[in-house]
mmCIF file with all atom_site columns, C-alpha atoms in Angstrom:
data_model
loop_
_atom_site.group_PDB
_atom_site.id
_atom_site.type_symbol
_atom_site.label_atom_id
_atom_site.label_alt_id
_atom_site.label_comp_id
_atom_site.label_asym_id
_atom_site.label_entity_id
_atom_site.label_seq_id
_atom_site.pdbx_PDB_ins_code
_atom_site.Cartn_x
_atom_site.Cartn_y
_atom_site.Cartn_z
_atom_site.occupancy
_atom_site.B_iso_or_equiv
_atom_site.pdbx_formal_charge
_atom_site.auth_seq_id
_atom_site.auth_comp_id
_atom_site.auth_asym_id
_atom_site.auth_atom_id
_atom_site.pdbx_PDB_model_num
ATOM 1  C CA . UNK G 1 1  ? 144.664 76.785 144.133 1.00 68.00 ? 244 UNK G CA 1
ATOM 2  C CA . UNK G 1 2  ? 142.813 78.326 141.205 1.00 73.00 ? 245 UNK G CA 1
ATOM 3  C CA . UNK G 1 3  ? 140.647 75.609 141.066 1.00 70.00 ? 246 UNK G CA 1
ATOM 4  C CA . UNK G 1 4  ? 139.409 75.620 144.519 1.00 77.00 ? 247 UNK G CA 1
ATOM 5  C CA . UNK G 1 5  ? 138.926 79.859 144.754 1.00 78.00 ? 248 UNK G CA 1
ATOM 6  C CA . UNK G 1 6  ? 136.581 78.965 141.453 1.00 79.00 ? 249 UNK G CA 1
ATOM 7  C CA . UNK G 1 7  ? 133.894 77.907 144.106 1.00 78.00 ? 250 UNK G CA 1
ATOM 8  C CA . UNK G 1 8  ? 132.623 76.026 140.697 1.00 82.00 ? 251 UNK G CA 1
ATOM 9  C CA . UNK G 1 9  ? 133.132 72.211 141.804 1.00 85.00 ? 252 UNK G CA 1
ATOM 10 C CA . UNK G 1 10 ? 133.592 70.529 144.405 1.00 88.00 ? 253 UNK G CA 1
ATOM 11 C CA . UNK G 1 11 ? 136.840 68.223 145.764 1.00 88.00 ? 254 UNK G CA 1
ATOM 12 C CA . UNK G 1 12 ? 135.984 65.246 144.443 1.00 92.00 ? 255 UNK G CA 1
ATOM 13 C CA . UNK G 1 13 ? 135.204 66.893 140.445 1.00 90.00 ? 256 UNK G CA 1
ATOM 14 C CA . UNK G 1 14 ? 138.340 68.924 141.305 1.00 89.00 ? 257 UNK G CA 1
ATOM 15 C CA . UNK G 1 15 ? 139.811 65.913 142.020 1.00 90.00 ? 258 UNK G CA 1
ATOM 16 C CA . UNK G 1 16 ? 138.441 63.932 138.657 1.00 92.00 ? 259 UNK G CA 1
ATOM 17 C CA . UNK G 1 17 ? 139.496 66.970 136.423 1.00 88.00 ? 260 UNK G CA 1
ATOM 18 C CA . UNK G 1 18 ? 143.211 66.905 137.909 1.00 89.00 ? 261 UNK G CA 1
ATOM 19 C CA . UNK G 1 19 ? 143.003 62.710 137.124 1.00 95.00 ? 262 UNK G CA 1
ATOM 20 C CA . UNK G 1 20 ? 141.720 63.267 133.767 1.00 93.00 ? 263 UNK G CA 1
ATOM 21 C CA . UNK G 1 21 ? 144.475 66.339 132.889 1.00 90.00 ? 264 UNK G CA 1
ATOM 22 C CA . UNK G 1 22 ? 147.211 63.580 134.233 1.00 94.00 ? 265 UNK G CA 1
ATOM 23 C CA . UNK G 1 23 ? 146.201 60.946 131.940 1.00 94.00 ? 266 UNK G CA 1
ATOM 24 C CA . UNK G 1 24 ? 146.151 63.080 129.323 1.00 91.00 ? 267 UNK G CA 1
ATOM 25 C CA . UNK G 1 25 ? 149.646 64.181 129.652 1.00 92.00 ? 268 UNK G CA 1
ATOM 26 C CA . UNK G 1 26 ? 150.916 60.891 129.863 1.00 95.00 ? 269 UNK G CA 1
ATOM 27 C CA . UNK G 1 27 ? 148.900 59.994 126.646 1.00 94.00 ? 270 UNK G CA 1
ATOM 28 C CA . UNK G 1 28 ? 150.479 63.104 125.140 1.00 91.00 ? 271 UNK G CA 1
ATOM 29 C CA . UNK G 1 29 ? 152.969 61.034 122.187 1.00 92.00 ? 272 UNK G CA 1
ATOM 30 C CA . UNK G 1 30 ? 149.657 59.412 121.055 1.00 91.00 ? 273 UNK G CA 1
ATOM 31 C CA . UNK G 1 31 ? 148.441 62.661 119.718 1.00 89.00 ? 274 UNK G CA 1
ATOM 32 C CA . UNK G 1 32 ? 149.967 64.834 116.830 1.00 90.00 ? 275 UNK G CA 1
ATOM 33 C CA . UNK G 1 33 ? 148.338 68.063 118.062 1.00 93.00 ? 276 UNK G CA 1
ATOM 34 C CA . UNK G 1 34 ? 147.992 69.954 121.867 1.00 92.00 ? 277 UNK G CA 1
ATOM 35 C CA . UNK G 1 35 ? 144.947 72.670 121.715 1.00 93.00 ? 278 UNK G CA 1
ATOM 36 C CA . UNK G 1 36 ? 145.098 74.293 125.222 1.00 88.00 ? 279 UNK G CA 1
ATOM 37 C CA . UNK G 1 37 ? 142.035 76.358 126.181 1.00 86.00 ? 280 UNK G CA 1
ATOM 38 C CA . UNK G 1 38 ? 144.001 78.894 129.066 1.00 84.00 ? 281 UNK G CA 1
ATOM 39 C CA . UNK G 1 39 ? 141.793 80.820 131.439 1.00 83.00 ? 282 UNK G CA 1
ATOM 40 C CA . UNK G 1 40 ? 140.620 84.153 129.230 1.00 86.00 ? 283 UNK G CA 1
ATOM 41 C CA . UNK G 1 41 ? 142.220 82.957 125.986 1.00 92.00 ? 284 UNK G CA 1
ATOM 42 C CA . UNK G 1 42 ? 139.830 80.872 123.887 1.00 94.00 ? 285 UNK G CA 1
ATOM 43 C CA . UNK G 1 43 ? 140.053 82.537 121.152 1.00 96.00 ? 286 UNK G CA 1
ATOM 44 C CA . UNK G 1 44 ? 143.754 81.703 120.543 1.00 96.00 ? 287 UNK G CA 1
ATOM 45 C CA . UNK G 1 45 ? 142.063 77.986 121.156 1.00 95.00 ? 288 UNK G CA 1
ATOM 46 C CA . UNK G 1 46 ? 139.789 78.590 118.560 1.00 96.00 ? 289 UNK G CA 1
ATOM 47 C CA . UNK G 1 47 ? 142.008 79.793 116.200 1.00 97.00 ? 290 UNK G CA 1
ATOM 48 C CA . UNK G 1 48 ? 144.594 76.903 117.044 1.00 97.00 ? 291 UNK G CA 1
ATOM 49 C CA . UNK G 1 49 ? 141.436 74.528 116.105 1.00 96.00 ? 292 UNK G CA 1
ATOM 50 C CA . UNK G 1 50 ? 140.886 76.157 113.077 1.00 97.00 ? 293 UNK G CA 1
ATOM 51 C CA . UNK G 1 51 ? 144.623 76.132 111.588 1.00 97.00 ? 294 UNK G CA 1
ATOM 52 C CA . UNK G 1 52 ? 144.560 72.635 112.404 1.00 95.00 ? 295 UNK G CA 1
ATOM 53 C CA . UNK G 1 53 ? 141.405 71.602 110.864 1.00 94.00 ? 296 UNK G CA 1
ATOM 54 C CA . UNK G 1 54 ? 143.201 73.720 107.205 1.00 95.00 ? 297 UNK G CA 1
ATOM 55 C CA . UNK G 1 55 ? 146.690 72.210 107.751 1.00 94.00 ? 298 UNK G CA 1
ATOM 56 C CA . UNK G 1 56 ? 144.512 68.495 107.963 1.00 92.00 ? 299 UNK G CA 1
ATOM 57 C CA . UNK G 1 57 ? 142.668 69.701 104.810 1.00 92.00 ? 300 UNK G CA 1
ATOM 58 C CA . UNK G 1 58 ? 146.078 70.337 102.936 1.00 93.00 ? 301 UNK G CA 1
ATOM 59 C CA . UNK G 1 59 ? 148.034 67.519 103.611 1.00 93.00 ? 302 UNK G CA 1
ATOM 60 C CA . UNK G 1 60 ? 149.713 65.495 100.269 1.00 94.00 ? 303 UNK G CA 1
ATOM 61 C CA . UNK G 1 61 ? 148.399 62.265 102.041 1.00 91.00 ? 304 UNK G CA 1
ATOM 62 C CA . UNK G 1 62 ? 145.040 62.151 103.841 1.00 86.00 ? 305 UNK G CA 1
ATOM 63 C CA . UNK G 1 63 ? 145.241 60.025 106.641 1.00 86.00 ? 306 UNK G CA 1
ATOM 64 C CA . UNK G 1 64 ? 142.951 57.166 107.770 1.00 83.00 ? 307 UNK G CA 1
ATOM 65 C CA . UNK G 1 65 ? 140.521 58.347 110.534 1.00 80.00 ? 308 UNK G CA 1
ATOM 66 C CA . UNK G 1 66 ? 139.062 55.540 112.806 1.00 85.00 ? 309 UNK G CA 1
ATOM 67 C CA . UNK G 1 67 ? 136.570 56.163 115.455 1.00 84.00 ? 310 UNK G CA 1
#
């Protein structure tokens, strides 16, 4: 388990982390975008962000954001 040989957190975060990731997926239709950070890639998140954030910015009809 690459979480466990991480030596980072311990069962119970692991645990909380793996609960969280699950809820996400099965929240997955609510969103219109997946970012995934992989292990030694963030750039490729960061630039995934970024062509969001200009897509967002270039849209014919701006959508209604509400926190």
């Amino acid at each position: 388990d690459r979480l466990a040989s991480r030596g980072t957190e311990t069962l119970d975060e692991r645990g909380r982390r793996l609960a969280d990731a699950e809820r996400e997926m099965d929240a997955l239709e609510q969103f219109e975008y997946v970012v995934v950070s992989a292990r030694g890639h963030l750039a490729l998140a960061v630039e995934a962000l970024k062509a969001i954030i200009v897509a967002e910015r270039h849209r014919t009809s701006p959508r209604l954001i509400r926190l």
